[in-house]
Coordinates of N, CA and C in Angstrom, one line a residue:
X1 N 13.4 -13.2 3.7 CA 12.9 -13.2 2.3 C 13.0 -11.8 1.7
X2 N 13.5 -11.6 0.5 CA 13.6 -10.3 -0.3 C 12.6 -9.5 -0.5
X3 N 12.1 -8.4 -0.3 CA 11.0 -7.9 -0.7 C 10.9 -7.7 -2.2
X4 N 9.9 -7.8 -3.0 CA 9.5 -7.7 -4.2 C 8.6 -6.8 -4.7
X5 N 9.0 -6.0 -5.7 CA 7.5 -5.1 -5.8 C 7.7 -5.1 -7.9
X6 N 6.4 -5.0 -8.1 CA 6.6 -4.8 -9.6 C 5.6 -3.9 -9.8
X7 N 5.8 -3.0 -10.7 CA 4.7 -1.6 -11.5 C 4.3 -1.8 -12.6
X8 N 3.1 -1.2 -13.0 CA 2.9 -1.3 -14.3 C 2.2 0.3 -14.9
X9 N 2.5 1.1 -15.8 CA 1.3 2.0 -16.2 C 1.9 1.9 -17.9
X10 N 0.5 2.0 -18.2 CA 0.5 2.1 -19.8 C -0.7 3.4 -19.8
X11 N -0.5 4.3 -20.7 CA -1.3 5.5 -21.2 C -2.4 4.5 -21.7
X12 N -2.7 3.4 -22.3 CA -4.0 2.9 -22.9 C -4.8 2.3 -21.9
X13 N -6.1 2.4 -22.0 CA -7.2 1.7 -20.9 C -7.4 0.8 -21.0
X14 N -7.2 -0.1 -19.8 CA -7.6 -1.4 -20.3 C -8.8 -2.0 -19.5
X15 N -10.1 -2.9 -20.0 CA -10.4 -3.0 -18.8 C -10.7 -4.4 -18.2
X16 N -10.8 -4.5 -17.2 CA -10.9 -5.4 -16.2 C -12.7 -5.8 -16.3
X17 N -12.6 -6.9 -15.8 CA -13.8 -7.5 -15.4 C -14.2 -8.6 -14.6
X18 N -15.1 -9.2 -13.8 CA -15.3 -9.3 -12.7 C -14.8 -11.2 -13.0
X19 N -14.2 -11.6 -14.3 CA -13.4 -12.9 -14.7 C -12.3 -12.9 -15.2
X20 N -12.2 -11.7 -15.4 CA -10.2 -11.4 -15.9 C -9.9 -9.9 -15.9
X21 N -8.2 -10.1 -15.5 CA -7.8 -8.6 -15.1 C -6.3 -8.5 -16.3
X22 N -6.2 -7.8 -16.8 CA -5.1 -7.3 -17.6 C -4.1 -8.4 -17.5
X23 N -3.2 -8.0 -18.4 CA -2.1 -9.5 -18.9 C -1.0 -9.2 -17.7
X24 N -0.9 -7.7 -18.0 CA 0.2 -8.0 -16.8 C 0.2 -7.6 -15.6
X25 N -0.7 -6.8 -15.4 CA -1.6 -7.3 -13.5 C -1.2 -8.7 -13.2
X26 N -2.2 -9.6 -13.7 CA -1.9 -10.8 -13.6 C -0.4 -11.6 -13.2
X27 N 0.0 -11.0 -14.3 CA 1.4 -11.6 -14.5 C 2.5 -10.7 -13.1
X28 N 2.1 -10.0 -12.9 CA 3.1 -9.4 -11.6 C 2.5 -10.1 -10.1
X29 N 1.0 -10.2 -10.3 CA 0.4 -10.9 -9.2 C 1.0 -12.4 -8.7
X30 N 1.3 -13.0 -10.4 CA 1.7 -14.6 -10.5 C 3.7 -14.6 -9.8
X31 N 3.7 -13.4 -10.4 CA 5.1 -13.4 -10.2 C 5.8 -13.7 -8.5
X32 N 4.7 -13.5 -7.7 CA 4.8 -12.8 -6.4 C 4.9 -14.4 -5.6
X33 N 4.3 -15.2 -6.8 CA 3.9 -16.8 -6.2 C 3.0 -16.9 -4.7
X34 N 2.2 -15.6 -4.5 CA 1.4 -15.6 -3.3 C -0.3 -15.8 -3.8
X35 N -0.4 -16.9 -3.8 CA -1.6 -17.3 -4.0 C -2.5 -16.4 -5.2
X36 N -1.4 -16.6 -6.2 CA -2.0 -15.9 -7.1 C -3.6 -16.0 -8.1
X37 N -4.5 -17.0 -7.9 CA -5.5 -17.1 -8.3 C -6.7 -16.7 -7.4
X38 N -6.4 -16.7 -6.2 CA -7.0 -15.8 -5.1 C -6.6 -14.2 -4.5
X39 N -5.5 -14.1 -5.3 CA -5.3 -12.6 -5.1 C -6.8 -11.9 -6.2
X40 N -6.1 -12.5 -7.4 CA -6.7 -11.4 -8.7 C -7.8 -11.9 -8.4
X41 N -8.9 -12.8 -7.9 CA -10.2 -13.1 -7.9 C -11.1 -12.3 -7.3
X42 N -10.1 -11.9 -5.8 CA -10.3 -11.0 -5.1 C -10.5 -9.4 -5.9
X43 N -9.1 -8.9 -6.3 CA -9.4 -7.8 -6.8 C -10.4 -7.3 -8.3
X44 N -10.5 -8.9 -9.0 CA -11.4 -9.1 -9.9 C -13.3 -8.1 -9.4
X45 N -13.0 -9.0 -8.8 CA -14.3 -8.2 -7.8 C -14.7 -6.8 -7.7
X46 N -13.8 -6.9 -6.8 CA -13.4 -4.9 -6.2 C -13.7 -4.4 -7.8
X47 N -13.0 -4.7 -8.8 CA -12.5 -3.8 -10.1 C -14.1 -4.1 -10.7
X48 N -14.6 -4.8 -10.9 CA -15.4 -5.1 -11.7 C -15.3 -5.0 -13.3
X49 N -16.1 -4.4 -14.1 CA -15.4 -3.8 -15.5 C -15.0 -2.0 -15.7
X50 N -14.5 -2.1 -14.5 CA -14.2 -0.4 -14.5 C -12.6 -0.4 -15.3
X51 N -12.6 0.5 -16.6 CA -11.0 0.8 -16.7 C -10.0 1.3 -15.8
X52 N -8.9 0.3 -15.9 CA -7.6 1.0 -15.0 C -7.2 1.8 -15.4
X53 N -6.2 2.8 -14.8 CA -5.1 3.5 -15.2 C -3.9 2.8 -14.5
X54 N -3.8 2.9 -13.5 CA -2.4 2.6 -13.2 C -2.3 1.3 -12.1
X55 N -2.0 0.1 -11.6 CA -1.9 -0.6 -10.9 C -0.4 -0.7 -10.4
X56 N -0.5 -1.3 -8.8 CA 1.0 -1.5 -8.4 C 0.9 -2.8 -7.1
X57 N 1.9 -3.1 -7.4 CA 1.8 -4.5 -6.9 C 3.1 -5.3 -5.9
X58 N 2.9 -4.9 -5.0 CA 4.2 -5.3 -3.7 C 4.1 -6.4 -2.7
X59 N 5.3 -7.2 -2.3 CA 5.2 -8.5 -1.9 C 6.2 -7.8 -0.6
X60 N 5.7 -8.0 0.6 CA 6.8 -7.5 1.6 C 6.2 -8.9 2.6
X61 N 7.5 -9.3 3.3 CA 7.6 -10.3 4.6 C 8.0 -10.0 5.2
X62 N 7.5 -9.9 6.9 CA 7.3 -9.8 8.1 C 8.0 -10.9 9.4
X63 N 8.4 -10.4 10.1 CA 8.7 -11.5 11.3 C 7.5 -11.4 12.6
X64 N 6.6 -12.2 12.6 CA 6.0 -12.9 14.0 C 6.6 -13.3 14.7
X65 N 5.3 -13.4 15.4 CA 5.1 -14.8 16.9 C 5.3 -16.0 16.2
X66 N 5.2 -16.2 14.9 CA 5.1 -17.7 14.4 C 5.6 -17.7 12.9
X67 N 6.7 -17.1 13.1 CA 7.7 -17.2 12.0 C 7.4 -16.0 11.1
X68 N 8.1 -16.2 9.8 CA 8.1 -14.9 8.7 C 6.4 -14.8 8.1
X69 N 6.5 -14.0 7.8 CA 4.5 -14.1 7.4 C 4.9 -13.2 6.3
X70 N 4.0 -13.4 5.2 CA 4.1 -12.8 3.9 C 2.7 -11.9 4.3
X71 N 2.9 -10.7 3.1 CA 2.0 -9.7 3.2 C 2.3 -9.8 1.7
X72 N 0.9 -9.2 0.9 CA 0.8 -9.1 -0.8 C -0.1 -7.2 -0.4
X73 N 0.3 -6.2 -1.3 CA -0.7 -5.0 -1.1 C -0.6 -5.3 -3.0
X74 N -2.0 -4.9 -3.4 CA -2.2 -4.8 -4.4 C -2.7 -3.1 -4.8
X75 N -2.8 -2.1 -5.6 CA -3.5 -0.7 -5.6 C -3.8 -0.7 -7.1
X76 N -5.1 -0.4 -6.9 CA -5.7 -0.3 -8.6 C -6.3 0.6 -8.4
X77 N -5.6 1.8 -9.4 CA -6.3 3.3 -10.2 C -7.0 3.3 -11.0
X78 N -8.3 3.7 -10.8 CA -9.3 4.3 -12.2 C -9.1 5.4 -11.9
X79 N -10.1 5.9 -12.7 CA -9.8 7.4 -13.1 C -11.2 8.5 -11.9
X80 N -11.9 7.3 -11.0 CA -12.9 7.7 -10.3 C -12.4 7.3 -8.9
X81 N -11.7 6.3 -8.5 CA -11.6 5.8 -7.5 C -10.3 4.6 -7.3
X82 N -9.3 4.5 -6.0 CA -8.3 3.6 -5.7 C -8.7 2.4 -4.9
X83 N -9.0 1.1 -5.3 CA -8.9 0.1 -5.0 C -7.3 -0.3 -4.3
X84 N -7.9 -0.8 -2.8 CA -6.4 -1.6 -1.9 C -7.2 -2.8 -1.7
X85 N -5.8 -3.5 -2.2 CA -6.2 -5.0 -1.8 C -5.1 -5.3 -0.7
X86 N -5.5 -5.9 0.3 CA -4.3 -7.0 1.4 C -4.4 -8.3 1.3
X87 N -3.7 -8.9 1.1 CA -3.6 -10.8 1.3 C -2.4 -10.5 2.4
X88 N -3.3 -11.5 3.6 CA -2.0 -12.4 4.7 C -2.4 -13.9 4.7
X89 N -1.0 -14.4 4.9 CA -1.3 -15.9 5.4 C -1.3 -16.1 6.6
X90 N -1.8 -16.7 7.1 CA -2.6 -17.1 8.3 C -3.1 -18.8 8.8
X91 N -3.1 -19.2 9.2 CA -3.4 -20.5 9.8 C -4.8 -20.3 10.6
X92 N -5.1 -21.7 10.7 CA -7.2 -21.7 11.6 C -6.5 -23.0 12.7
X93 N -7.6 -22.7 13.6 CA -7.3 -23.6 15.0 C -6.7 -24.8 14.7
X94 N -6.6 -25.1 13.3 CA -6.1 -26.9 13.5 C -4.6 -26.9 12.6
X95 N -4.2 -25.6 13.0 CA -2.7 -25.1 12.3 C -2.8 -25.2 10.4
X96 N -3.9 -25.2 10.0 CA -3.7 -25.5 8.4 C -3.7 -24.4 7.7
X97 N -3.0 -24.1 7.0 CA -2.6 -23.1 6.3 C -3.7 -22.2 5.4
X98 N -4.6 -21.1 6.2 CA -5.3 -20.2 5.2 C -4.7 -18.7 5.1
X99 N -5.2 -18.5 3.8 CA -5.4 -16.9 3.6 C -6.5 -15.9 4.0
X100 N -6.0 -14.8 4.1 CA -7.2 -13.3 3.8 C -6.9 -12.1 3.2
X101 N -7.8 -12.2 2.7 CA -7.7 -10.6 1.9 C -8.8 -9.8 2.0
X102 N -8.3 -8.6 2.1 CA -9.3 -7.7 2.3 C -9.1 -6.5 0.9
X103 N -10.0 -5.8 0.5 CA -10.4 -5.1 -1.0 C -10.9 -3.6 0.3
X104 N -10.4 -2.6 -0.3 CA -11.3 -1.4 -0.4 C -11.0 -0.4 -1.2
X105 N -12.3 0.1 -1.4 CA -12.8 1.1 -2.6 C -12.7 2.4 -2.0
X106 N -11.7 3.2 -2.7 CA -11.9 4.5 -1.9 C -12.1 5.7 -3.1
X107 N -13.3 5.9 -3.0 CA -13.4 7.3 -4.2 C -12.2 8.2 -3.8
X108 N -11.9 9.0 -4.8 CA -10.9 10.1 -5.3 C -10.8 10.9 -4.0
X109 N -12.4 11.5 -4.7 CA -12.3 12.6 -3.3 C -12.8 12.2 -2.1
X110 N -12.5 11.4 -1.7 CA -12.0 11.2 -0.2 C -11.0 10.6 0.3
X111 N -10.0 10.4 -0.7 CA -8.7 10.6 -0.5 C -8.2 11.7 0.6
X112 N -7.3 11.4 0.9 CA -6.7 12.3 2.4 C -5.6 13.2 1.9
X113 N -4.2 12.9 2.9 CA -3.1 13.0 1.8 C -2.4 11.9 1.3
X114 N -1.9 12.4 0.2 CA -1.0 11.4 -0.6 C 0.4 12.0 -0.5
X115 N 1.3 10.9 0.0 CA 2.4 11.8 0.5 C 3.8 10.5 -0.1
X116 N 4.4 12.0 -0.8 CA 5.6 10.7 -1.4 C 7.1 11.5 -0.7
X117 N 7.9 10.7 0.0 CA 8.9 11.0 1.0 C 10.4 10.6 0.1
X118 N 11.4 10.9 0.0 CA 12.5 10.4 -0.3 C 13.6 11.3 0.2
X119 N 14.3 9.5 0.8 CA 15.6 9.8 1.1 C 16.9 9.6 0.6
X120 N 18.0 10.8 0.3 CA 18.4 11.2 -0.2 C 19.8 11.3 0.3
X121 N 21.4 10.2 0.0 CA 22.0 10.3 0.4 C 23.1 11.6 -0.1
X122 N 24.0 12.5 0.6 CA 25.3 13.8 0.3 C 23.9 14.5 -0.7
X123 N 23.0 14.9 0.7 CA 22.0 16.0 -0.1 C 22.9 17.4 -0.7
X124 N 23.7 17.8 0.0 CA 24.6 18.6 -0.6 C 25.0 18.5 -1.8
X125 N 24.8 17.5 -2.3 CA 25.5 17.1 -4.0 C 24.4 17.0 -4.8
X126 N 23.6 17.0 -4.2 CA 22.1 16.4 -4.9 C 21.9 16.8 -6.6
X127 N 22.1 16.3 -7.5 CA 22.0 16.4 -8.9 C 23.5 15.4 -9.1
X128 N 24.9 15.7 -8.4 CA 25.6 14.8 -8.8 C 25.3 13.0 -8.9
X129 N 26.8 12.3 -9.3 CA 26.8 11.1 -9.6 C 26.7 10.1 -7.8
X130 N 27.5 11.1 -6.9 CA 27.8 10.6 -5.3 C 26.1 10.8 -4.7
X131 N 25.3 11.7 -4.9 CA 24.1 12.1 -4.4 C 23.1 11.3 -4.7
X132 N 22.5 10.1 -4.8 CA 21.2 8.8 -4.7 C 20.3 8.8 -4.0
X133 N 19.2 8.6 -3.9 CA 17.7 8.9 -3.7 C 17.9 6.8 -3.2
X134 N 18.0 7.0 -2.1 CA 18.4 5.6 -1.5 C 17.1 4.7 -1.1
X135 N 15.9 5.6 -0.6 CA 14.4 4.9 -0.4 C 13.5 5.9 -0.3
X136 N 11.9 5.3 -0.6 CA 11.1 6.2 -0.9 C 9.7 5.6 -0.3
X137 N 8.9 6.5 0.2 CA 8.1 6.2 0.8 C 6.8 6.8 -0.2
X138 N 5.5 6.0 -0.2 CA 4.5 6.8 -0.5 C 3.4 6.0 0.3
X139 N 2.9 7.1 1.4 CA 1.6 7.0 2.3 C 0.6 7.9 1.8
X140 N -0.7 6.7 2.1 CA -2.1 7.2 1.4 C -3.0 6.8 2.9
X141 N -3.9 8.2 2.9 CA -4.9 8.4 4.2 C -5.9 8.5 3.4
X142 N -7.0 8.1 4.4 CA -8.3 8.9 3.7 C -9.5 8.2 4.9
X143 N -10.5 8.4 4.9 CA -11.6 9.2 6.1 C -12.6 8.1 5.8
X144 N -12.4 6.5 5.3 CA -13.6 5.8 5.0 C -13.7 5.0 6.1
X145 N -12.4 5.1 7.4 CA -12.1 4.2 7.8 C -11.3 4.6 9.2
X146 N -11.8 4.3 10.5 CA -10.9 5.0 11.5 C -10.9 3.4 12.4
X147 N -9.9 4.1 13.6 CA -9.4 3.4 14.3 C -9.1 4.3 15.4
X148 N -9.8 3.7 16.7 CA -9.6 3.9 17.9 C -8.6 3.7 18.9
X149 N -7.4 4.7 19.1 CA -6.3 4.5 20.0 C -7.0 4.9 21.5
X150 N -6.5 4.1 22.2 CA -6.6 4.8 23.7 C -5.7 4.5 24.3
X151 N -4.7 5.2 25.3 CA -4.3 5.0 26.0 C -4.3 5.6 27.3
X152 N -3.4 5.2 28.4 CA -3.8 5.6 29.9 C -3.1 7.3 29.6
X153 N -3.7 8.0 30.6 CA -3.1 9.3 30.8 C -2.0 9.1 32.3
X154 N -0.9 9.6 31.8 CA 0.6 9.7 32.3 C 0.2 10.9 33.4
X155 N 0.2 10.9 34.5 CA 0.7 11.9 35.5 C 2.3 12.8 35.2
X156 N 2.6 13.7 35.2 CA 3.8 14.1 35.9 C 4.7 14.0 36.9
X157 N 3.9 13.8 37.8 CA 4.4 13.9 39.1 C 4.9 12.2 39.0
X158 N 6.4 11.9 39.6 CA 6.4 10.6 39.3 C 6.2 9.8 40.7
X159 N 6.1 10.4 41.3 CA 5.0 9.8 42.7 C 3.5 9.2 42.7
X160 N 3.0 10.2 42.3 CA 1.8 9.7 41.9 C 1.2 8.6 41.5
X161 N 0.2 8.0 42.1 CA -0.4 6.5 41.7 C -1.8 6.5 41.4
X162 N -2.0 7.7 41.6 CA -4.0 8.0 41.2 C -3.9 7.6 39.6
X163 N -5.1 7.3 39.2 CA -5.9 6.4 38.0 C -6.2 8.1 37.5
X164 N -5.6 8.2 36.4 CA -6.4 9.7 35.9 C -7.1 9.2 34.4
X165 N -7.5 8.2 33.8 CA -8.3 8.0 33.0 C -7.9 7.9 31.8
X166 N -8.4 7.6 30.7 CA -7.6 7.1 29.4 C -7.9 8.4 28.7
X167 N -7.1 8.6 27.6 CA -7.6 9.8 26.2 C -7.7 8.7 25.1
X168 N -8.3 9.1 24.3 CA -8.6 8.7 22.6 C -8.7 9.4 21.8
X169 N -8.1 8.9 20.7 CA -8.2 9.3 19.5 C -7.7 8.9 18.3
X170 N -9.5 9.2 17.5 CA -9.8 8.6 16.6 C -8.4 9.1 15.0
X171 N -8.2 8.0 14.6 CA -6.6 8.1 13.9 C -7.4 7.2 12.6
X172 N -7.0 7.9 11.3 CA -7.8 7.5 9.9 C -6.7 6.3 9.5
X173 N -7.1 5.4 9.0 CA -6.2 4.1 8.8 C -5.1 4.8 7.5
X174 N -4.3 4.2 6.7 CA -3.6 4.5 6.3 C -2.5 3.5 5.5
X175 N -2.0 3.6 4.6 CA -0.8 2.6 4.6 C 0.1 3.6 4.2
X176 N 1.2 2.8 4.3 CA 2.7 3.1 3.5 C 3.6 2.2 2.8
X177 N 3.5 2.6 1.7 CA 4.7 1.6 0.6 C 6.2 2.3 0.4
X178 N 7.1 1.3 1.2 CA 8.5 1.6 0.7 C 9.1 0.8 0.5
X179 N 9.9 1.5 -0.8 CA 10.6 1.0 -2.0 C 12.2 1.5 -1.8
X180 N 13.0 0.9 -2.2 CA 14.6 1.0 -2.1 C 15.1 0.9 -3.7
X181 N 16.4 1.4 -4.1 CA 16.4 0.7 -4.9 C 17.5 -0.4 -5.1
X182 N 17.7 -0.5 -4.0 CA 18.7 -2.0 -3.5 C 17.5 -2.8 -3.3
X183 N 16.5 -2.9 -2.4 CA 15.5 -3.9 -2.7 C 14.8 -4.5 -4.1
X184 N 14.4 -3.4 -4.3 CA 13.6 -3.0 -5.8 C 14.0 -2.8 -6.9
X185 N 15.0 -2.3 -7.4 CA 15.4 -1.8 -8.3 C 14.9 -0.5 -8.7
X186 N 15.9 0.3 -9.2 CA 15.7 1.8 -9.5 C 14.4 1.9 -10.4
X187 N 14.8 0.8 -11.3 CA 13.0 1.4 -12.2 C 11.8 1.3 -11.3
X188 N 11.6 0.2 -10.3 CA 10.7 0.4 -9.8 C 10.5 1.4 -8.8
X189 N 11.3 2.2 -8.1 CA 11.5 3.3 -7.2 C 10.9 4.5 -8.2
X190 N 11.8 4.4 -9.4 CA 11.0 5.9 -10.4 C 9.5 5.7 -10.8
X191 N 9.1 4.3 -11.0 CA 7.6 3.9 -11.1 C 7.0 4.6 -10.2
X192 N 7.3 4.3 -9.0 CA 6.7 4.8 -7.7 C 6.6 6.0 -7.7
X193 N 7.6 6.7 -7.5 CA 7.6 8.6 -8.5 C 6.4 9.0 -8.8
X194 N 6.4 7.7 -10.0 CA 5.3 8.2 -11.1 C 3.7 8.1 -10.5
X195 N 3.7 7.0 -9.9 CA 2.3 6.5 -10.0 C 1.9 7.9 -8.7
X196 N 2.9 8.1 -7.7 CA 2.7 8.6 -6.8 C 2.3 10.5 -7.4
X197 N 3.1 10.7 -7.6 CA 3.1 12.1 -8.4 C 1.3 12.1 -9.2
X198 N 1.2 11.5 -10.1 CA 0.0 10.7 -10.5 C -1.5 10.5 -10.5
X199 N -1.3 10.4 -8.9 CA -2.1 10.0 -7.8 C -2.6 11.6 -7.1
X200 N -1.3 12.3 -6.4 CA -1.8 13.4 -6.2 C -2.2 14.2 -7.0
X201 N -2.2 14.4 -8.4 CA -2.7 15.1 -9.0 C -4.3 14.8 -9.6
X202 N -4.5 13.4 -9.8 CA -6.0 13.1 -9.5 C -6.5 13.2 -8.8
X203 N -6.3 13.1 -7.0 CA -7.3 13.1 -5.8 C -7.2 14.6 -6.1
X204 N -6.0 15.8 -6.3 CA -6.6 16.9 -6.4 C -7.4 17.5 -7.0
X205 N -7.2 16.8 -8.2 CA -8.5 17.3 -9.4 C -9.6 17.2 -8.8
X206 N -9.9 15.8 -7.7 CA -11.5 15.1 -7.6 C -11.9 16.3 -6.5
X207 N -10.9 16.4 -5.6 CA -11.3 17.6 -4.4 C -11.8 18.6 -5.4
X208 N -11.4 19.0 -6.1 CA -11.7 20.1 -6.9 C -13.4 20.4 -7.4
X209 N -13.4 19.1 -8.1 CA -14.9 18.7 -8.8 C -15.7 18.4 -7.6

């Protein structure tokens, strides 16, 4: 299944409320055909009547244990704080087909980093017509939210069979959105740019204040 993503920023505020969200929030939510009256109800919520700035909206599928599984990430900007929304589908003991989604609110300043990656094919040429910015990544961290790795500690010695005990470490959650513009299309890759560019400059302002 093709991955899908659609952007939107308009300079005017619009605002949301806890019964309806912008025309074309909406309409990129509907576009995705992923349970779209329970996506936005969801992030209806989260948003309440706070003004947006910028929203972005990506449909990526996955391969399981039990076929292709759809994933929806939703991200809503105000001017105080980044709402993430997740929808997966999912099934319950009697194989019938439900959803989940999960909403979080993460103020500005505790934002982590915001980090936008692109790869860049005959970097040598980079400004010519042969030189293309082929995919782009933008990962967002931040500290509301950890996750405990542990694993066994590895001896050296490869003889060795003694138990030397596990290490941990606590690792802050995180996502990453990547965009192509063979998947996506170029305008939405430069969206991404934007919103991303955008973004770092607000969580730095909020660190600031």
């Amino acid at each position: 299944m093709p991955r899908r993503a659609r952007w939107w920023q308009d300079e005017r505020v619009i605002t949301g409320s806890a019964h309806t969200l912008p025309t074309a929030l909406r309409t990129q939510i509907a576009d995705c055909g992923f349970f779209p009256q329970f996506v936005s109800d969801s992030v209806s919520m989260a948003l309440g009547d706070e003004p947006l700035v910028d929203h972005l909206v990506q449909q990526e599928a996955t391969v399981g244990p039990e076929g292709i599984i759809r994933h929806l990430t939703v991200l809503v900007l105000t001017a105080a704080r980044l709402v993430v929304a997740h929808t997966d589908e999912n099934s319950d003991e009697h194989d019938r087909p439900t959803a989940v989604t999960t909403t979080e609110s993460v103020p500005l300043w505790r934002m982590g980093a915001v980090s936008l990656s692109r790869v860049v094919s005959h970097p040598e040429d980079y400004g010519e017509a042969n030189s293309q910015v082929v995919e782009t990544w933008l990962s967002l961290s931040w500290d509301t939210m950890h996750r405990l790795e542990v694993v066994p500690v590895h001896c050296v010695d490869p003889e060795c069979r003694a138990d030397h005990g596990f290490n941990g470490e606590m690792v802050s959650e995180d996502i990453t959105l990547r965009m192509s513009p063979a998947a996506d299309g170029q305008a939405n890759v430069d969206h991404l740019v934007n919103f991303a560019t955008r973004l770092q400059r607000m969580v730095a302002a909020a660190g600031r204040g």
